[in-house]
Coordinates of C-alpha atoms in Angstrom, one line a residue:
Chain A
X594 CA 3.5 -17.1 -34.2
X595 CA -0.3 -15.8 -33.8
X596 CA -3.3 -18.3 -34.6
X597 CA -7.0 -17.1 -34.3
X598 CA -9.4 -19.9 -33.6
X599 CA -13.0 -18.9 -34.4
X600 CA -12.6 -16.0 -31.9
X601 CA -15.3 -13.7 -30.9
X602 CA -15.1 -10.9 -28.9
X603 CA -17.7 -8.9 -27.7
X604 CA -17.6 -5.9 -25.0
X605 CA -19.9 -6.8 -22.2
X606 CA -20.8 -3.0 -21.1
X607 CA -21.2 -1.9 -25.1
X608 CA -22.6 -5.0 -25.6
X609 CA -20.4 -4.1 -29.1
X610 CA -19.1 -7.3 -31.3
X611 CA -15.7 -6.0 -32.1
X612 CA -14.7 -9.6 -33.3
X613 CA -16.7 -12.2 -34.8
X614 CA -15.8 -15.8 -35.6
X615 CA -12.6 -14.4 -36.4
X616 CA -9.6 -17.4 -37.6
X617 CA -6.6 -16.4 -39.0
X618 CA -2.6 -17.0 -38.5
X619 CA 0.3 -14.7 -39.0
X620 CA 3.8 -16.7 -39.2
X621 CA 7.0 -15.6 -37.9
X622 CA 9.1 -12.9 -39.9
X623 CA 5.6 -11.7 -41.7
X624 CA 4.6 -8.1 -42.3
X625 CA 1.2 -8.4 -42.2
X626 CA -1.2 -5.1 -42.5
X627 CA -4.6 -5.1 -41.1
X628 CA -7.3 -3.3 -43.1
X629 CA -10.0 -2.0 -42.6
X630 CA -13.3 0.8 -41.6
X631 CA -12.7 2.3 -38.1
X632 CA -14.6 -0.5 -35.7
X633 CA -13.9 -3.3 -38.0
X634 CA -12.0 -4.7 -35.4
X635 CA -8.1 -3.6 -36.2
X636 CA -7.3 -2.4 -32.6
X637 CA -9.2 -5.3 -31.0
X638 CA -7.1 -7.7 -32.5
X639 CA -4.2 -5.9 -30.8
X640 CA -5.7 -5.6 -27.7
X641 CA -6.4 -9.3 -27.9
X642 CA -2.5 -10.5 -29.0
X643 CA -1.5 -7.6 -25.9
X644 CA -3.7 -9.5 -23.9
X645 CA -5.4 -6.2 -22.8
X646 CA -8.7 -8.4 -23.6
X647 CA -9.4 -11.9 -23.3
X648 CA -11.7 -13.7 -26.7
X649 CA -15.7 -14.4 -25.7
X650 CA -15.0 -17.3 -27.4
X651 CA -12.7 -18.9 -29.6
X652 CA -9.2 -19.4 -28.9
X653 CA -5.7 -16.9 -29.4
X654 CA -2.5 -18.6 -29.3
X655 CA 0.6 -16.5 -29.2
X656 CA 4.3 -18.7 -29.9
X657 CA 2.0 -21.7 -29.7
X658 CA 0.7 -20.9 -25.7
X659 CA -3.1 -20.2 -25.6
X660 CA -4.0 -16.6 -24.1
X661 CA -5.4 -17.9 -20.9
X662 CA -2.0 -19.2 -19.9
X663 CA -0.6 -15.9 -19.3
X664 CA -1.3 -14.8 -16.6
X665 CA 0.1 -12.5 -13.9
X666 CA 3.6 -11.4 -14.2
X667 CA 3.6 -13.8 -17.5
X668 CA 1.3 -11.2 -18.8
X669 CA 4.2 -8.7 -18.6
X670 CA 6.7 -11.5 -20.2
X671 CA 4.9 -11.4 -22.7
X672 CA 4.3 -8.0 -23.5
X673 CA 8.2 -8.0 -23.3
X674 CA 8.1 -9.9 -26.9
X675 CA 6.0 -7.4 -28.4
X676 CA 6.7 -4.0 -29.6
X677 CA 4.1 -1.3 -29.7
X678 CA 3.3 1.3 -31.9
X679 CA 0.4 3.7 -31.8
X680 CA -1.2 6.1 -33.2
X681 CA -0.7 8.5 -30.4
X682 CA 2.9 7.8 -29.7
X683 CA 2.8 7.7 -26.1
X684 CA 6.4 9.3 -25.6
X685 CA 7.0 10.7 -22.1
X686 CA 7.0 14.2 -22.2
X687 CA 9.8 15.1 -19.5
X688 CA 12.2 12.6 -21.2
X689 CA 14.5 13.0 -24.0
X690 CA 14.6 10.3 -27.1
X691 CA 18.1 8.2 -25.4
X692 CA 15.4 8.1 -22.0
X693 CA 11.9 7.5 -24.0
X694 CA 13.9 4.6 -25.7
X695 CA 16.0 3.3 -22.7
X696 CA 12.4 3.4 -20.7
X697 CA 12.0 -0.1 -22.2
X698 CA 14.7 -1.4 -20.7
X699 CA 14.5 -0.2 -17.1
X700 CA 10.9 -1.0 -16.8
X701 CA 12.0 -4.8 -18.4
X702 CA 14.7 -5.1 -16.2
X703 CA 17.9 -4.8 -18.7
X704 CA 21.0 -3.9 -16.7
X705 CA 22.1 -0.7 -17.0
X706 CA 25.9 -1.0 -19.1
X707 CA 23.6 -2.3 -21.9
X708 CA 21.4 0.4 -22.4
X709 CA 23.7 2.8 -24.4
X710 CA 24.7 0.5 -26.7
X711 CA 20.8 -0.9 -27.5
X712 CA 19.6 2.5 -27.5
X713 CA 21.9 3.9 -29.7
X714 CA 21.3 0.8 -32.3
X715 CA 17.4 1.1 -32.0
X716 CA 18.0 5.1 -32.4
X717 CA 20.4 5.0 -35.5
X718 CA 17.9 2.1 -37.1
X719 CA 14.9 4.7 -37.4
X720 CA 17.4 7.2 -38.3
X721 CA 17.6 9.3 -35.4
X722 CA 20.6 8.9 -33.8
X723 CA 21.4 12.2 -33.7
X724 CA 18.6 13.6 -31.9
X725 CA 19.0 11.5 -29.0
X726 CA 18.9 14.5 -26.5
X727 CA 16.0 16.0 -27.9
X728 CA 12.7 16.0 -26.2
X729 CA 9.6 14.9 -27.9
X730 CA 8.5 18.5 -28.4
X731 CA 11.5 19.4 -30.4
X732 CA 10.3 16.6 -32.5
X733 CA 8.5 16.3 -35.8
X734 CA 5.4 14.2 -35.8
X735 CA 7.4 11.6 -38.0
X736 CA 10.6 11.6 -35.4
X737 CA 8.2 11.0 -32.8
X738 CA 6.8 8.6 -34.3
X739 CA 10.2 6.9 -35.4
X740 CA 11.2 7.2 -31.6
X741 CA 8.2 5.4 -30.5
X742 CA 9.3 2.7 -32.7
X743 CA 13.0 2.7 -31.8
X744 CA 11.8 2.6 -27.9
X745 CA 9.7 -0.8 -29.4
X746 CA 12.1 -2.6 -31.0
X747 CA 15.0 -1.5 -28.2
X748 CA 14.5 -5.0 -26.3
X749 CA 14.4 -7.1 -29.7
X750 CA 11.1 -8.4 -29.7
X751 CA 10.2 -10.9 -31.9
X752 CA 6.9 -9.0 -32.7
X753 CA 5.9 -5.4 -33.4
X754 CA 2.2 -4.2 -33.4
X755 CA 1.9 -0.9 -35.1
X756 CA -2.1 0.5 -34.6
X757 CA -2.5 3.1 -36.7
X758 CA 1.5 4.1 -37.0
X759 CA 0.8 6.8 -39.6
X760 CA -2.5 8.0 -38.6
X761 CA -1.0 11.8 -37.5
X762 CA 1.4 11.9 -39.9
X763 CA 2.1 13.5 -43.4
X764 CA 2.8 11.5 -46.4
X765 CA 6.3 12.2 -46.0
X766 CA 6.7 11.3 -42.9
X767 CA 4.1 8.2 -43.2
X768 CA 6.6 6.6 -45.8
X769 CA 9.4 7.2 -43.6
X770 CA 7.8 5.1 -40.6
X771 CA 6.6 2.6 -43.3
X772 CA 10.6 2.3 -44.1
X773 CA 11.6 2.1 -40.9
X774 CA 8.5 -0.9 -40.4
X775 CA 10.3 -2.8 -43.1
X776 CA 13.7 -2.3 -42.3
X777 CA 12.6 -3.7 -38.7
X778 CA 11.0 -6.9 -40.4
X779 CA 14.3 -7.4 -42.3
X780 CA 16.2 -8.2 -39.3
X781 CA 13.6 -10.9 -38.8
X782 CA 11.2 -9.3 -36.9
X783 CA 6.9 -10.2 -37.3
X784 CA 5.4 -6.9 -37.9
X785 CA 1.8 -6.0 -37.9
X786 CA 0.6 -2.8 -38.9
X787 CA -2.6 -1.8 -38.6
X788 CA -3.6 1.4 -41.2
X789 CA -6.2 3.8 -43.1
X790 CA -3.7 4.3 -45.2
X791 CA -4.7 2.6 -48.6
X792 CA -1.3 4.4 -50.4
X793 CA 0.8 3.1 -48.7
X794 CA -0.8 -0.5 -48.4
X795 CA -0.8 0.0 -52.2
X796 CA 3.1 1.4 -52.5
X797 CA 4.9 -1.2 -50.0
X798 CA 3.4 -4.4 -50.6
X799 CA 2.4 -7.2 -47.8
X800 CA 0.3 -9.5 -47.3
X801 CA -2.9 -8.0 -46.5
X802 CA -5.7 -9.0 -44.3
X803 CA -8.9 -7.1 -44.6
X804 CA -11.4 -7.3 -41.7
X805 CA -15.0 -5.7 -41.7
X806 CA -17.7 -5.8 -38.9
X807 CA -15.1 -7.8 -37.0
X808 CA -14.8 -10.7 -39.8
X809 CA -12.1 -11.7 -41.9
X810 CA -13.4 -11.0 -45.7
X811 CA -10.0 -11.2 -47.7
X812 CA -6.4 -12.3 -46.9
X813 CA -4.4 -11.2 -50.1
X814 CA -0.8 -12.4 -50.0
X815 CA 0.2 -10.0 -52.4
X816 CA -0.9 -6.6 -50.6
X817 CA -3.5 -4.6 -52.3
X818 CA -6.5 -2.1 -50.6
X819 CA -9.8 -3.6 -51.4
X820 CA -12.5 -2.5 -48.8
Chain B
X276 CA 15.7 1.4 -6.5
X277 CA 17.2 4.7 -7.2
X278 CA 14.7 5.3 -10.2
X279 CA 12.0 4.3 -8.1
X280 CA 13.3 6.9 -4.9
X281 CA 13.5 9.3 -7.0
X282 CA 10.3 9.0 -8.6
X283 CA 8.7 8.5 -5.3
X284 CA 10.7 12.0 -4.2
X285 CA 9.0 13.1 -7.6
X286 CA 5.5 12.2 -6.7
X287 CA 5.7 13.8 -2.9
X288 CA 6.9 17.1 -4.7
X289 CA 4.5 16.9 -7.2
X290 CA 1.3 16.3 -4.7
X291 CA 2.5 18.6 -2.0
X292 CA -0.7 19.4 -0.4
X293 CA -1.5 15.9 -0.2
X294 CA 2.0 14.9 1.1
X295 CA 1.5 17.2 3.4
X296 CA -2.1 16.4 4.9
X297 CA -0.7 12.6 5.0
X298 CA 1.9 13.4 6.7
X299 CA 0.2 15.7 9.1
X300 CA -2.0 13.1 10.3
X301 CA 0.2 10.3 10.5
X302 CA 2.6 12.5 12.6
X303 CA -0.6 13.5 14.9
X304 CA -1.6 9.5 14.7
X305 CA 1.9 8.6 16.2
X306 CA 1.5 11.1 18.7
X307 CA -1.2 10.4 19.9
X308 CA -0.6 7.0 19.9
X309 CA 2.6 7.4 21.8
X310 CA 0.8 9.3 24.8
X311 CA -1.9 6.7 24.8
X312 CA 0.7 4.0 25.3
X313 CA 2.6 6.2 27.6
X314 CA 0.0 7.0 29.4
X315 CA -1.4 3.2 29.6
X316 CA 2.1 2.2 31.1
X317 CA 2.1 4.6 33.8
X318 CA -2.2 3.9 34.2
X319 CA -0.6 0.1 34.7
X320 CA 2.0 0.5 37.2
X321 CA -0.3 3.1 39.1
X322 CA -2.9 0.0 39.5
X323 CA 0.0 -2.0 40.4
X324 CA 0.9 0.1 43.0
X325 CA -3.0 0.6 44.4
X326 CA -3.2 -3.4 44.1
X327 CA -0.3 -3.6 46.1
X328 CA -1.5 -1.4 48.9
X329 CA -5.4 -2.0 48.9
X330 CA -6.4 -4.0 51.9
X331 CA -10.0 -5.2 53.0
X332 CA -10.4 -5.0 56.6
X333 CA -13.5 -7.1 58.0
X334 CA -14.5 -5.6 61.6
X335 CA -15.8 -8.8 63.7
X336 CA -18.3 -9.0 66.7
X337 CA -17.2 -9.3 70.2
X338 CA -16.8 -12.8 71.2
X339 CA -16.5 -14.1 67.3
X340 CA -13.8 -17.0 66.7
X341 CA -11.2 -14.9 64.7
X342 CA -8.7 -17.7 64.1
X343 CA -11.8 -19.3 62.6
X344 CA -12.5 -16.9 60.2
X345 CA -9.1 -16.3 59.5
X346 CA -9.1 -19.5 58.1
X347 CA -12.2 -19.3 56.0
X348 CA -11.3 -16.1 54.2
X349 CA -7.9 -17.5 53.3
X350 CA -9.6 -19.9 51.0
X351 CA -11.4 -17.4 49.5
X352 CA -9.9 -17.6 45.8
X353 CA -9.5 -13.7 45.0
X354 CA -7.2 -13.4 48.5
X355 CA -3.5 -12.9 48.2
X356 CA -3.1 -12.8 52.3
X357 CA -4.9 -12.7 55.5
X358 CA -4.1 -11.3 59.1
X359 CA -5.8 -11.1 62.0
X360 CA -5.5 -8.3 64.2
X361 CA -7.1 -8.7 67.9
X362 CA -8.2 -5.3 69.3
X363 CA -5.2 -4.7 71.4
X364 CA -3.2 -4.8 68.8
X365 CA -5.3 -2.2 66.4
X366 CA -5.1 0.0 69.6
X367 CA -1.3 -0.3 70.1
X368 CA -1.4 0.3 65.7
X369 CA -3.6 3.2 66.9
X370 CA -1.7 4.8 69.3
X371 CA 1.6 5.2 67.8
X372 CA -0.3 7.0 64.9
X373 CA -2.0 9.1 67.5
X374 CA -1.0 8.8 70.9
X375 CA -4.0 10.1 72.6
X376 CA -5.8 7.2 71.7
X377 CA -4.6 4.9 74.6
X378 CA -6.1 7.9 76.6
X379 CA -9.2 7.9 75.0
X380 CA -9.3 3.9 75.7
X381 CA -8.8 4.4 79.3
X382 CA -11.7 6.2 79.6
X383 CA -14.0 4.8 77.3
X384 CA -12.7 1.3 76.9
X385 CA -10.7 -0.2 73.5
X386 CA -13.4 1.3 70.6
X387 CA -11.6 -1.0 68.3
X388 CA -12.5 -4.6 67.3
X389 CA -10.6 -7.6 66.2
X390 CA -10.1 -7.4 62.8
X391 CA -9.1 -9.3 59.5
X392 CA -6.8 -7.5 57.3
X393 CA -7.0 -9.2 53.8
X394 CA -5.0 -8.2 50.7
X395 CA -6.5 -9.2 47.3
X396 CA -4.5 -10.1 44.2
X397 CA -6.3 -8.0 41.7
X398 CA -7.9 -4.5 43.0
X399 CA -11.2 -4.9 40.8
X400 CA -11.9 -8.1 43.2
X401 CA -11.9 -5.8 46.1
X402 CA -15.8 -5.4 46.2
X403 CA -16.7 -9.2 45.2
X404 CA -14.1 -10.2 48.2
X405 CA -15.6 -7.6 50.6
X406 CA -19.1 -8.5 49.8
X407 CA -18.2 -12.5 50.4
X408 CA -16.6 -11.5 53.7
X409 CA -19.5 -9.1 55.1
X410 CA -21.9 -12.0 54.6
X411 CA -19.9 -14.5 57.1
X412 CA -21.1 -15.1 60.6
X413 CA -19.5 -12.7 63.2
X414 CA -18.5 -10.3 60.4
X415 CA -19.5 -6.5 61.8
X416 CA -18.9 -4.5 58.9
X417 CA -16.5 -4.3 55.8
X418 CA -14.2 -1.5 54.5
X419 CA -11.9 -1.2 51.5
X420 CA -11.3 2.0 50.2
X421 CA -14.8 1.0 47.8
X422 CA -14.5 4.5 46.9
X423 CA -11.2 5.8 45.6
X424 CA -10.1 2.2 44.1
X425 CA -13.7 1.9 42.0
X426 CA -13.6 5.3 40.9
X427 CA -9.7 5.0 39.8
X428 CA -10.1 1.8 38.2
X429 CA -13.1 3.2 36.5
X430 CA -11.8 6.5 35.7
X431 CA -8.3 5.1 34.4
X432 CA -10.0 2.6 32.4
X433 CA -12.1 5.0 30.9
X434 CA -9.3 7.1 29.7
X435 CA -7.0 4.0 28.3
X436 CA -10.6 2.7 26.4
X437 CA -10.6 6.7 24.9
X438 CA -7.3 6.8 23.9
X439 CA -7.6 3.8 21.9
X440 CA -10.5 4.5 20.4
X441 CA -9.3 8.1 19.2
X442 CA -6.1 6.5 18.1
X443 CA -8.3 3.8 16.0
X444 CA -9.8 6.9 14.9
X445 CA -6.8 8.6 13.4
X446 CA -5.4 5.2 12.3
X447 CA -8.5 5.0 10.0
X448 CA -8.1 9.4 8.7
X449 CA -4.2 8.5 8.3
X450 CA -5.0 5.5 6.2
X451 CA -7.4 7.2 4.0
X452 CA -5.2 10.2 3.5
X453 CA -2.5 8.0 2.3
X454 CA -4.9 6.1 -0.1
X455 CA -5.7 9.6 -1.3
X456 CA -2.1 10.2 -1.6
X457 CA -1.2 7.5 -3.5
X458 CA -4.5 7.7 -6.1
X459 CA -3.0 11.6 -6.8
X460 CA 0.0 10.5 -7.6
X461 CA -0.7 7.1 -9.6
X462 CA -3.2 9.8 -11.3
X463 CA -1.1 11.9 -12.0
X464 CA 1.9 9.1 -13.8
X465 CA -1.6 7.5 -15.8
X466 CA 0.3 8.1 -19.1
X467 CA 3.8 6.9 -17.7
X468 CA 1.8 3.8 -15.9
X469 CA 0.1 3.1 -19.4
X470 CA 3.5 2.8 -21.3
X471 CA 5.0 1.4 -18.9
X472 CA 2.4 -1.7 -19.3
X473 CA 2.4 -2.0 -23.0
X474 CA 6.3 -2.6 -22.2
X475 CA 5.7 -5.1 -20.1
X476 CA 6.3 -3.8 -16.3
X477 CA 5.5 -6.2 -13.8
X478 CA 2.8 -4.5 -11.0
X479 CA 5.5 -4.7 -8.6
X480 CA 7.6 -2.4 -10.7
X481 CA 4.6 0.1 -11.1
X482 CA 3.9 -0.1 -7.4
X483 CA 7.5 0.5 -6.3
X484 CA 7.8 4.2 -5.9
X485 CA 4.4 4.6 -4.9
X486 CA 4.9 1.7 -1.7
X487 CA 8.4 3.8 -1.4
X488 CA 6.7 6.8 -0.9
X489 CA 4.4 5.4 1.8
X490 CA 7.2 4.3 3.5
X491 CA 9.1 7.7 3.5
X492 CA 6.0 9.6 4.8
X493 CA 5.7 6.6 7.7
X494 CA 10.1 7.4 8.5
X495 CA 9.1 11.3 8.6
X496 CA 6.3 10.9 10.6
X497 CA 7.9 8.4 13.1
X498 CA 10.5 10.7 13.3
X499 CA 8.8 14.0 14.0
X500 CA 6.6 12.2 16.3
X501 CA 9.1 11.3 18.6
X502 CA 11.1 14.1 18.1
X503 CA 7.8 16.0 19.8
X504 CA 6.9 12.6 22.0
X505 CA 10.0 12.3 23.9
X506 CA 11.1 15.6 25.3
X507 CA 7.1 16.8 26.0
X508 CA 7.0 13.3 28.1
X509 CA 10.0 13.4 30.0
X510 CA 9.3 17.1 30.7
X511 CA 6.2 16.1 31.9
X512 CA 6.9 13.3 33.9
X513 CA 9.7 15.2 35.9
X514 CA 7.0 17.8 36.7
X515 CA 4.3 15.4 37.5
X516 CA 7.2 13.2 39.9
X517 CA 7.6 17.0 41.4
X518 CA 4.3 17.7 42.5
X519 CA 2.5 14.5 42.7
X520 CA 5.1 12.1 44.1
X521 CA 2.6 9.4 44.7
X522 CA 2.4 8.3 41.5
X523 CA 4.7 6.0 40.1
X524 CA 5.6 7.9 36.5
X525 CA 8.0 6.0 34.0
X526 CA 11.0 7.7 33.5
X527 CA 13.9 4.9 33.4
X528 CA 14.8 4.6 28.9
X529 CA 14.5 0.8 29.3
X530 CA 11.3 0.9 29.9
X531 CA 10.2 3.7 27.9
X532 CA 12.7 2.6 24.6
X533 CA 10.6 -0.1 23.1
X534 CA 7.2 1.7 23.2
X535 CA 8.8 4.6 21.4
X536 CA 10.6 2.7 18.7
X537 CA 7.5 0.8 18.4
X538 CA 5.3 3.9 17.6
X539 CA 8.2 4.8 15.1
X540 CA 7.9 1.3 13.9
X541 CA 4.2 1.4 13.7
X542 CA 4.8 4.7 11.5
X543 CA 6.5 2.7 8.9
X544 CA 4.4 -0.2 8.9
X545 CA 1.3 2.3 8.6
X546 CA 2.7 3.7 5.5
X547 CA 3.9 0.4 3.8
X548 CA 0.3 -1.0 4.3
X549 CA -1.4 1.8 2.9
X550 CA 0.7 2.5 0.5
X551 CA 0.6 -1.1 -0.9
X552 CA -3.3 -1.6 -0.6
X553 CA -4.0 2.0 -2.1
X554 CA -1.2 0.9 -4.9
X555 CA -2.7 -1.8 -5.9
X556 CA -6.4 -1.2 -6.0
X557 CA -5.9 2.3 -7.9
X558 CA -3.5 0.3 -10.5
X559 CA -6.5 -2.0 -11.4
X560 CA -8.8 1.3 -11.4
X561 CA -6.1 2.2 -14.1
X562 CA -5.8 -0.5 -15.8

């Protein structure tokens, strides 16, 4: 699904090297975490598989097309496939969780009689079916959160990029995302979550890949925080 | 589309003093374009007119071949027509304009000479045609009018070359107000625009309410142009027909229908251009 090649990247203004002879491959239907210090080079790998930054060198494949390839409005096809979770949820503030969720479809395009029945899915598999007229700021941290997920996995992408899911959130609440993470990679979705957060690395167990100064230094199969 | 109407209705709400200097000039932009163009119609069919009446008349020696020179000056290139009038003639032309003037030619003898009457095709060739004729043998002396045809052409010229260049003016304030219309309000949806990329919108859907906008401020401007274009010129063409009856003002909707639903068309144009050039350079500033 995603293959590294030996791929650097390096900021030209910063002159920063966020990635560095990085090769690695996540398969389809993986949960994968990315570990790591902050500016070990967690969020450039997403920006990379978003294509919101093209490799100095090397190569990134995404479903077996290099990078380079999409370009244009295949940029936005591809961004179609892929989920997005972040750390600062990026709801819109004047829209309730049925429109935050629903977003995803108008801006991909989905007609409208199919919205209801997506939305209300995505909304009842983070749990929050019931607050579907509530606006973000009658929202918990963790429900915002959980509606930033439903509104990524409305459009059934095959892949879901979580940077940092749990980073404003409360144990509580961080397990609950975590939950909803794996419930989403049940129904056969790649999901990659970027995190700090060693418990819960250490409490639901994936295959781990641990990246410092923007190198690969351990892919554990079985899961486990080592830094 | 109706998301993207209403968000464009959104943004113009939301950036009113903006919306409001855009529109402002655009509306003034039209207008004055519209009187330019007005103005250039009527400056046409008034040199039309002057063309059509402005003669050259070469005064010739006594004794000079006429018939001759008739014939020389009709190959002169820049010449529409030629006459000759012998001086009998000019005196009977004379006299029925003012009948004393037989009297006066009793006493002193015919004043007037023979005379080639020449009509040119364009008015601004007068001078080069009266020069060519005042340097042939037998040619006396030249009139044409030298005075009141340069001075109009100049002066009438001068005015169309001002107009344009003050409506290039306001072409150039209207665009940047609408670029600076359309940065407030992509500005102002940065966090929507952002989201919207992660979930994949094409540019064209990003740029849709912002190019809709454009176009709305183009229709409202159009429309209060010649809302204020139309009745001020008709007003003012009745007055001028009143008092100044020489001139040959435009009034017949014919005529004037396609230069005012081109300045309304122009309007929209002027805001679907700006809107898409200031759309897509401040998306990549975004991005």
């Amino acid at each position: 699904m995603i293959q590294f090649k030996n791929v650097t990247l390096e900021y030209p203004v910063t002159r920063t090297l966020a990635l560095d002879d990085l090769s690695l491959q996540v398969a389809k239907g993986e949960f994968v975490y990315l570990v790591g210090h902050s500016g070990a080079g967690k969020s450039s790998f997403m920006n990379l598989v978003l294509k919101r930054a093209l490799p100095t060198r090397g190569e990134v494949r995404i479903a077996g097309e290099a990078l380079t390839r999409y370009r244009g409005r295949r940029t936005a096809l591809l961004r179609r496939r892929i989920g997005t979770v972040f750390q600062d949820n990026l709801l819109l503030d004047h829209l309730n969780a049925y429109d935050n969720v629903a977003f995803t479809l108008r801006v991909t395009g989905v007609p409208q009689r199919e919205w209801a029945g997506r939305v209300t899915t995505a909304l009842r598999t983070v749990g929050l079916e019931h607050k579907k007229y509530a606006l973000p700021v009658q929202l918990s941290q963790g429900e915002q959160q959980r509606v930033a997920i439903a509104r990524a996995i409305v459009a059934d992408p095959p892949l879901l990029l979580a940077d940092e899911p749990t980073g404003n959130l409360d144990p509580d609440h961080s397990r609950e995302v975590l939950k909803v993470l794996q419930n989403v990679n049940l129904r056969g979705t790649t999901v990659i979550v970027a995190t700090h957060a060693r418990d819960l690395v250490e409490t639901f167990r994936h295959r781990t890949l641990t990246l410092r100064k923007g190198r690969l230094v351990r892919d554990d199969p079985y899961g486990g925080y080592a830094l | 589309m109706t998301y993207h109407f209403r968000q464009a209705l959104l943004s113009m709400r939301g950036n009113v003093t903006a919306t409001f200097a855009t529109l402002t000039t655009m509306t003034l932009t039209l207008l004055m374009l519209g009187f330019v163009l007005l103005l250039t119609l009527n400056v046409d069919r008034t040199l039309e007119q002057l063309e059509s009446q402005v003669e050259v008349a070469a005064f010739l020696r006594p004794g000079t071949d006429g018939a001759a020179l008739l014939t020389q000056v009709r190959s002169l290139p820049q010449v529409r027509g030629a006459t000759l009038a012998t001086s009998e003639q000019v005196l009977d032309e004379m006299t029925r304009d003012y009948p004393y003037a037989r009297d006066a030619a009793q006493l002193a003898g015919n004043p007037f000479p023979d005379t080639l009457r020449l009509r040119v095709g364009r008015v601004e060739d007068s001078r080069t045609v009266a020069a060519a004729v005042s340097a042939l043998p037998g040619v006396q002396d030249v009139e044409y009018g030298a005075g009141y045809v340069d001075q109009t052409v100049r002066t009438l010229t001068a005015v169309r070359g001002a107009g344009y260049a003050l409506v290039g003016l306001l072409l150039l304030g209207t665009l940047f107000n609408i670029l600076n219309a359309v940065r407030v309000a992509m500005y102002a949806r940065r966090n929507e625009i952002s989201v919207m990329r992660l979930l994949g919108a094409t540019r064209g859907f990003i740029r849709m309410p912002h190019v809709i906008e454009g176009v709305l401020l183009g229709l409202a401007a159009a429309a209060l142009a010649l809302a204020l274009l139309t009745p001020a010129y008709l007003g003012l063409a009745s007055r001028v027909q009143l008092f100044a009856p020489v001139f040959p003002i435009v009034q017949d909707l014919p005529t004037l229908l396609p230069i005012l639903g081109g300045v309304g068309l122009l309007g929209v144009l002027i805001g679907l251009a700006g809107s898409l050039f200031a759309s897509r350079r401040y998306l990549r500033e975004l991005e």
